[in-house]
mmCIF file of C-alpha atoms in Angstrom:
data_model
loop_
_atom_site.group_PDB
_atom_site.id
_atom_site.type_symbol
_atom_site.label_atom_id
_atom_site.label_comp_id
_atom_site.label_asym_id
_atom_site.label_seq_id
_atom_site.Cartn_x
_atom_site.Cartn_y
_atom_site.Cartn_z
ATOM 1 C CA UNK X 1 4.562 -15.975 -8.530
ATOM 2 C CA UNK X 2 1.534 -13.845 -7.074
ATOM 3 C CA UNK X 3 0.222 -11.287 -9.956
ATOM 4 C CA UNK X 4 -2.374 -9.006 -9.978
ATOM 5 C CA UNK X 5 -3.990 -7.638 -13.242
ATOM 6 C CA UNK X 6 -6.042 -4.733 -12.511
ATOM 7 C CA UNK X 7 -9.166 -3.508 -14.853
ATOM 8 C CA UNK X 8 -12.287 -0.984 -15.004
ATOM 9 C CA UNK X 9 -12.649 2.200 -16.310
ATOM 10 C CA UNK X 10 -10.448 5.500 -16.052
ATOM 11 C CA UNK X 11 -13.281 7.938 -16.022
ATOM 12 C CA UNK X 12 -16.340 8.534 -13.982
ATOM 13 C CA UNK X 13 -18.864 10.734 -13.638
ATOM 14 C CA UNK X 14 -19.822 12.408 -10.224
ATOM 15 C CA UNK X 15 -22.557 11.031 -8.319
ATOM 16 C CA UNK X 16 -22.002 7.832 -10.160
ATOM 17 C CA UNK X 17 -20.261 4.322 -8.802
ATOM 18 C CA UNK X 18 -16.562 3.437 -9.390
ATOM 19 C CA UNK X 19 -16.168 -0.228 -10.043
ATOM 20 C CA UNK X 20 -12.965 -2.315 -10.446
ATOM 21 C CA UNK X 21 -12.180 -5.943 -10.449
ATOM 22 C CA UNK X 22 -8.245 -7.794 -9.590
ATOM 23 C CA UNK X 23 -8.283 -10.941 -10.669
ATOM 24 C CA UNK X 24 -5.453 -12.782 -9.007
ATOM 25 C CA UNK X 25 -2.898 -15.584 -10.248
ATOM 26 C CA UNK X 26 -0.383 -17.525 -8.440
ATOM 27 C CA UNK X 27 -2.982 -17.342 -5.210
ATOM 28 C CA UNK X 28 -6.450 -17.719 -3.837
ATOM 29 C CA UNK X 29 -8.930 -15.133 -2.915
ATOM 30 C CA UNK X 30 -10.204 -17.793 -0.359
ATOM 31 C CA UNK X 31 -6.725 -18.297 1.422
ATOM 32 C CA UNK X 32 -6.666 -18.634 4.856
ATOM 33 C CA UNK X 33 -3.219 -16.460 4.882
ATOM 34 C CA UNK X 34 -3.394 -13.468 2.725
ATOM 35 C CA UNK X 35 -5.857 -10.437 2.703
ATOM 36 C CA UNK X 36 -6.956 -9.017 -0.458
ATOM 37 C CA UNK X 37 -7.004 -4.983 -0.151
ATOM 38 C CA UNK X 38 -7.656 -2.050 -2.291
ATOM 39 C CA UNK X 39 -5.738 1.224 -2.019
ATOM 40 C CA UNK X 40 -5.703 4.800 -3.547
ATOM 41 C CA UNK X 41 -3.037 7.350 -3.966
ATOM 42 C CA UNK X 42 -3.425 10.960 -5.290
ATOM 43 C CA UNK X 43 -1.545 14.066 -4.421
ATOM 44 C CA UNK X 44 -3.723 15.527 -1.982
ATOM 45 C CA UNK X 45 -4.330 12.282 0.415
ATOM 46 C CA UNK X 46 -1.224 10.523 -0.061
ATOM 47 C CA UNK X 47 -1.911 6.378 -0.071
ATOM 48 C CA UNK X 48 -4.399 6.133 1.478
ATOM 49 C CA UNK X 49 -5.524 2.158 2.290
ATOM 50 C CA UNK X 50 -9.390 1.624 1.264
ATOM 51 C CA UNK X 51 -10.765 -1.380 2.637
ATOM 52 C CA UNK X 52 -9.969 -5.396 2.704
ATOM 53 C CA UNK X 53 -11.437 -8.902 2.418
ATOM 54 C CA UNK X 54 -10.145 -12.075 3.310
ATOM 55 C CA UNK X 55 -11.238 -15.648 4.561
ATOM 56 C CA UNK X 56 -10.719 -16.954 7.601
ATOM 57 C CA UNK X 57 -13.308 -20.051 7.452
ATOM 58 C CA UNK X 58 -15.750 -17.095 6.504
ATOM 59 C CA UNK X 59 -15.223 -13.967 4.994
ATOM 60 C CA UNK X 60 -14.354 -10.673 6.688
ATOM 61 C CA UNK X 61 -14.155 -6.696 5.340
ATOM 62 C CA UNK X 62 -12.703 -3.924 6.755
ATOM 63 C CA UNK X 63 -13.332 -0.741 5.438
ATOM 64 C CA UNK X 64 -11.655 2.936 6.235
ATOM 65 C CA UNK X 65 -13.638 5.807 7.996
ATOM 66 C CA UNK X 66 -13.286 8.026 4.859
ATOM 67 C CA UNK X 67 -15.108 6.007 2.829
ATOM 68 C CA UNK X 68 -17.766 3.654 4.876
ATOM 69 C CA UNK X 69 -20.628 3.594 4.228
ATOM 70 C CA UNK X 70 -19.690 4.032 0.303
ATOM 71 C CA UNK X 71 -17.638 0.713 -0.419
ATOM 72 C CA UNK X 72 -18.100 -2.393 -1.118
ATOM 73 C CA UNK X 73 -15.476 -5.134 -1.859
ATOM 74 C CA UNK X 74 -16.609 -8.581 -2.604
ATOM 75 C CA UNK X 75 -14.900 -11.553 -3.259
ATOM 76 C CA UNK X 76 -16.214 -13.607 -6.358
ATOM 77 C CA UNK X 77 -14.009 -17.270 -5.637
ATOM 78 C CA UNK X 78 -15.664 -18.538 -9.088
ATOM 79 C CA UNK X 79 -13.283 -16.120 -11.054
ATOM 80 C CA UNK X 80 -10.481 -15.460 -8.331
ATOM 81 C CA UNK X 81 -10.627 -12.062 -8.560
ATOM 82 C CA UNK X 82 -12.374 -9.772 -5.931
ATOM 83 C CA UNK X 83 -13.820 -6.064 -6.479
ATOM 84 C CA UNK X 84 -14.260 -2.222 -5.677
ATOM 85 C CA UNK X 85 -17.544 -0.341 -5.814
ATOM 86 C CA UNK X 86 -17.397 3.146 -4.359
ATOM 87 C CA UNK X 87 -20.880 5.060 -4.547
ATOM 88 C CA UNK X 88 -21.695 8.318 -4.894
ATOM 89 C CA UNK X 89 -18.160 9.962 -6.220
ATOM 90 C CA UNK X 90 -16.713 12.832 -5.980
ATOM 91 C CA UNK X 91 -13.738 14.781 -7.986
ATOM 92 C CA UNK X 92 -11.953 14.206 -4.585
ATOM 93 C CA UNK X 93 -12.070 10.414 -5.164
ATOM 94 C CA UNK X 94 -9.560 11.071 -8.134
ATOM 95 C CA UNK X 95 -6.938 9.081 -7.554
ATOM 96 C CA UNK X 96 -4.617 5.999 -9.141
ATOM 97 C CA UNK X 97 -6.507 3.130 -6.956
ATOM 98 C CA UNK X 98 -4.162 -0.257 -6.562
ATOM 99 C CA UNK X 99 -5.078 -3.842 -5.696
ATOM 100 C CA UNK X 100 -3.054 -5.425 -3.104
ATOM 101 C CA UNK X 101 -2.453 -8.670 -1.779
ATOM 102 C CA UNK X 102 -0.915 -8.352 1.925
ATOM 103 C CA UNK X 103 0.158 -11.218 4.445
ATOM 104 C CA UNK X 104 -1.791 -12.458 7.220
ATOM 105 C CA UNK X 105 0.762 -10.171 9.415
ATOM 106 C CA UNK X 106 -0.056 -7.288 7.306
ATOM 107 C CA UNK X 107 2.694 -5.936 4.925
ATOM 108 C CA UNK X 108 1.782 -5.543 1.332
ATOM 109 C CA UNK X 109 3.585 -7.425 -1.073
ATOM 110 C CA UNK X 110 1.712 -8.071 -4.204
ATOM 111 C CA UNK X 111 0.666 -4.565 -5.961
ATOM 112 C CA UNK X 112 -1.310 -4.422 -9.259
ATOM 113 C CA UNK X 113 -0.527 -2.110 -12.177
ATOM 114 C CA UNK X 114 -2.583 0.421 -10.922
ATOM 115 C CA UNK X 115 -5.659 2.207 -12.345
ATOM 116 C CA UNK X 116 -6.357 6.376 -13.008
ATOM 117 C CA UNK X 117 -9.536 7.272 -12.206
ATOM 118 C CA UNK X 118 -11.033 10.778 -12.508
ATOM 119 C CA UNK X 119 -14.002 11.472 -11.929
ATOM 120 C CA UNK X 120 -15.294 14.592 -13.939
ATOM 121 C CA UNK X 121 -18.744 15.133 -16.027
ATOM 122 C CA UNK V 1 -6.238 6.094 13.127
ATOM 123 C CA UNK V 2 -2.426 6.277 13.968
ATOM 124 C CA UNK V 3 -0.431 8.796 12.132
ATOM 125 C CA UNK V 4 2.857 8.089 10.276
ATOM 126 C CA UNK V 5 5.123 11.580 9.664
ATOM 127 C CA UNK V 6 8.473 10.769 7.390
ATOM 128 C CA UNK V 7 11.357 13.076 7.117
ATOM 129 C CA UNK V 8 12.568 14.525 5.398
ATOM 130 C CA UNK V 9 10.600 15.283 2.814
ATOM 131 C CA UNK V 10 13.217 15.794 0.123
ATOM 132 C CA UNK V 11 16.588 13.684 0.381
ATOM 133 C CA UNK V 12 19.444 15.071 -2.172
ATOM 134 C CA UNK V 13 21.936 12.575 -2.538
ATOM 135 C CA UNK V 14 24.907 11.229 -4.530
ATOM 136 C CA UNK V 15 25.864 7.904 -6.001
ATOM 137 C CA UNK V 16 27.301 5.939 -3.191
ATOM 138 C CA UNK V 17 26.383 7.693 -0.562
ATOM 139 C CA UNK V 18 24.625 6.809 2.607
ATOM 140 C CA UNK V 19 21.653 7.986 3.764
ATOM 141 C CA UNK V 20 18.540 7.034 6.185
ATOM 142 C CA UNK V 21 15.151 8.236 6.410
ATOM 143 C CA UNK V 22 13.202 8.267 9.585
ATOM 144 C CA UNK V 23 9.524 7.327 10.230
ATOM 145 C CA UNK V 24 7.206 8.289 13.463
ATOM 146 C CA UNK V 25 4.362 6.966 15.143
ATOM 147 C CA UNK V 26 1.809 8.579 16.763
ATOM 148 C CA UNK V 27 1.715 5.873 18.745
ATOM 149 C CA UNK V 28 3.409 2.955 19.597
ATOM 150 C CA UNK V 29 3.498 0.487 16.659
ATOM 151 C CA UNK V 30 5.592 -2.196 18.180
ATOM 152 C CA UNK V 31 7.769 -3.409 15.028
ATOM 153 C CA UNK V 32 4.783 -3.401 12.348
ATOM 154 C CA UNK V 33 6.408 -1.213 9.983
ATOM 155 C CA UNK V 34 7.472 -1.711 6.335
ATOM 156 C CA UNK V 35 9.063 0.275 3.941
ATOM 157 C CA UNK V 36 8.015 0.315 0.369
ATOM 158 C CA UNK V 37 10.092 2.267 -2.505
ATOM 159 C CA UNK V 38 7.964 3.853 -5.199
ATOM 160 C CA UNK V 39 8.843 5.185 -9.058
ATOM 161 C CA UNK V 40 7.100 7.202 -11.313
ATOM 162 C CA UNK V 41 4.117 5.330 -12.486
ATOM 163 C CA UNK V 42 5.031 2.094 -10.818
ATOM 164 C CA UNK V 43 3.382 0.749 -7.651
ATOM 165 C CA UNK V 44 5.079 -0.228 -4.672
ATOM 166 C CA UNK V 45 7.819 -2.636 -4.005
ATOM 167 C CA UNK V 46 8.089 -4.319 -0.828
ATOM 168 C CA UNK V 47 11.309 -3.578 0.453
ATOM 169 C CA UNK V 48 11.398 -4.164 4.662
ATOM 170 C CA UNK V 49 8.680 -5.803 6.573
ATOM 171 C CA UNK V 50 8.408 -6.049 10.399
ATOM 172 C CA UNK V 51 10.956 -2.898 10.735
ATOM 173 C CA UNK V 52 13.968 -5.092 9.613
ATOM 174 C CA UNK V 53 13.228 -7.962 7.628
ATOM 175 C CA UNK V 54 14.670 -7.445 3.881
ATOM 176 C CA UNK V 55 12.418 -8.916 1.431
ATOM 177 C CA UNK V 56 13.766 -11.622 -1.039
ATOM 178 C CA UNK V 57 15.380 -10.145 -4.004
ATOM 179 C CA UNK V 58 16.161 -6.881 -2.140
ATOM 180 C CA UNK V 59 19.602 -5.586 -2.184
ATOM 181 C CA UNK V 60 21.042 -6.287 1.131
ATOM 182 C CA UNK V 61 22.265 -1.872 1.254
ATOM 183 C CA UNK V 62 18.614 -1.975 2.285
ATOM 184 C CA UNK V 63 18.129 -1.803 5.999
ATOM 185 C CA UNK V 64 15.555 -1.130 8.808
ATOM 186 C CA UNK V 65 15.665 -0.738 12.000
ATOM 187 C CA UNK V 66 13.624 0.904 15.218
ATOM 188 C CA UNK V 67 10.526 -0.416 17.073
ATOM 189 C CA UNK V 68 7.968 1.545 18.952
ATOM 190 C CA UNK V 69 7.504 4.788 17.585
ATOM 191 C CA UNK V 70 10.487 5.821 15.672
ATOM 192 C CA UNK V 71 11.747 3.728 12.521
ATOM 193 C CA UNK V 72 14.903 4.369 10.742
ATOM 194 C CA UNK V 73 15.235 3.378 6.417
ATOM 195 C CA UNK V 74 19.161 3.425 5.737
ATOM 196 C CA UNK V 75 20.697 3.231 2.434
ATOM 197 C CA UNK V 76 24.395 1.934 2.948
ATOM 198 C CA UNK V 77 25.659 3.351 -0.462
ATOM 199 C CA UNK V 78 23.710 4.510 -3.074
ATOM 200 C CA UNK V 79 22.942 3.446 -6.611
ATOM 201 C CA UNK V 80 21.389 5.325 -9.422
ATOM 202 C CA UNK V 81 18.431 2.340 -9.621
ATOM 203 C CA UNK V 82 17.590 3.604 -5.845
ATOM 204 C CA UNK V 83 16.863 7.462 -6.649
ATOM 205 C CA UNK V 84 12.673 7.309 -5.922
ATOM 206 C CA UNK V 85 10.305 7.982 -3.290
ATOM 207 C CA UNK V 86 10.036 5.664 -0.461
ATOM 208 C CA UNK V 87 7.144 5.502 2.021
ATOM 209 C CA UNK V 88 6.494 3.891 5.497
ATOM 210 C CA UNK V 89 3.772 2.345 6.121
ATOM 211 C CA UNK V 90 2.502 0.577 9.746
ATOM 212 C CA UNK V 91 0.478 -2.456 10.489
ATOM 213 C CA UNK V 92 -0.702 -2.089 13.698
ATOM 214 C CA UNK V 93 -4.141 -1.923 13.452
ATOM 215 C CA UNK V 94 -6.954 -1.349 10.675
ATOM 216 C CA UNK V 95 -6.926 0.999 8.950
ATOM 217 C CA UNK V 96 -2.950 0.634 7.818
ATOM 218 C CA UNK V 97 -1.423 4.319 6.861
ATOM 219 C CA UNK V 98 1.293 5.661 5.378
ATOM 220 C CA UNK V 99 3.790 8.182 5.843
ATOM 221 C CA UNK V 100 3.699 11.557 2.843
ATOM 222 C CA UNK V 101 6.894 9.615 1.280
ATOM 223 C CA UNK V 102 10.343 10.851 0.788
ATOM 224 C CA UNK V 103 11.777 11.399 -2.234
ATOM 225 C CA UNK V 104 15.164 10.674 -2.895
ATOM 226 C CA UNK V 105 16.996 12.626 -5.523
ATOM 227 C CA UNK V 106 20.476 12.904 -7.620
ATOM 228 C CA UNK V 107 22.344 15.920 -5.892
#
């Protein structure tokens, strides 16, 4: 059984980076048939699907318009866990972020617990 | 990136009844649609993948159905454990999006 265990902090100030971690059991971050994604949901831009990583003999990202140029995810295959950094946030980057583990076909079927962040001063 | 508009919005229902909730595609998706059922403070469950393949451990009154553009969620008869919101959500093409979500409540 695929879990996902979530951590990082709830609170963030603007201008600063938001970093969280998933560290997976039950799966690798270097398997050649799941993708490793992190997603957001808050009230004003519904969920909302960040970016991804995965490994396909070498490792690929994908990131969202909204937020290129801000994120990076990295896989770390020592712990099996991989990672968010968003730069430079803003109050509109409140928002319960999730981990996700999706197929290589591309539905989503390992969530984590989920993680509040707000960013406020 | 390709839009996903749910409706309706709000879905008042009662115990066994049955209802469906339809998703649309700005664009053709072909069938790479899943539905996902939220509740408060939970993430989401898997429910349909591919428009109409019922993940393991989900109650077969789950169905999908549709391809293309328009996607149909149906509920054959209705038990308190299903009142939430449920979302679509296609595959198409990075980045996936969702539909706003439906919530389904006790009438």
């Amino acid at each position: 059984q695929v879990q996902l265990q979530q951590s990082g902090p709830g609170l963030v100030e603007p201008s600063q980076t938001l970093s969280l971690t998933c560290a997976i059991s039950g799966d690798s971050v270097s398997s050649n048939s799941a993708v490793w994604n992190w997603i957001r949901q808050s009230p004003s831009r519904g969920l909302e699907c960040l970016g991804r990583t995965y490994y396909r003999s070498k490792w690929y990202n994908d990131y969202a318009l909204s937020v290129r140029g801000r994120i990076i995810i990295n896989p770390d295959t020592s712990k099996n866990q991989f990672s968010l950094q968003l730069n430079s946030v803003t109050p509109e980057d409140t928002a319960v972020y999730y981990c996700a583990r999706a197929t290589s076909s591309g539905w989503h079927d390992y969530w984590g617990q989920g993680t509040l962040v707000t960013v406020s001063s | 990136d390709i839009q996903m508009t749910q409706s309706p919005s709000t879905l008042s229902a009662s115990v066994g009844d049955r209802v469906s909730i339809t998703c649309r595609a700005s664009q053709s998706i072909n069938n790479w649609l899943a539905w996902y059922q939220q509740k408060p403070g939970k993430a989401p469950k898997l429910l349909i993948y591919k428009a109409s393949g019922l993940e393991s451990g989900v109650p077969s009154r789950f169905s999908g159905s549709g391809s293309g553009t328009e996607f149909t969620l149906t509920i054959s008869s209705l038990q308190p454990d299903d009142f939430a919101t449920y979302y679509c959500q296609h595959y198409n093409s990075y980045p996936y999006t969702f539909g706003q979500g439906t919530k389904l409540e006790i009438k």
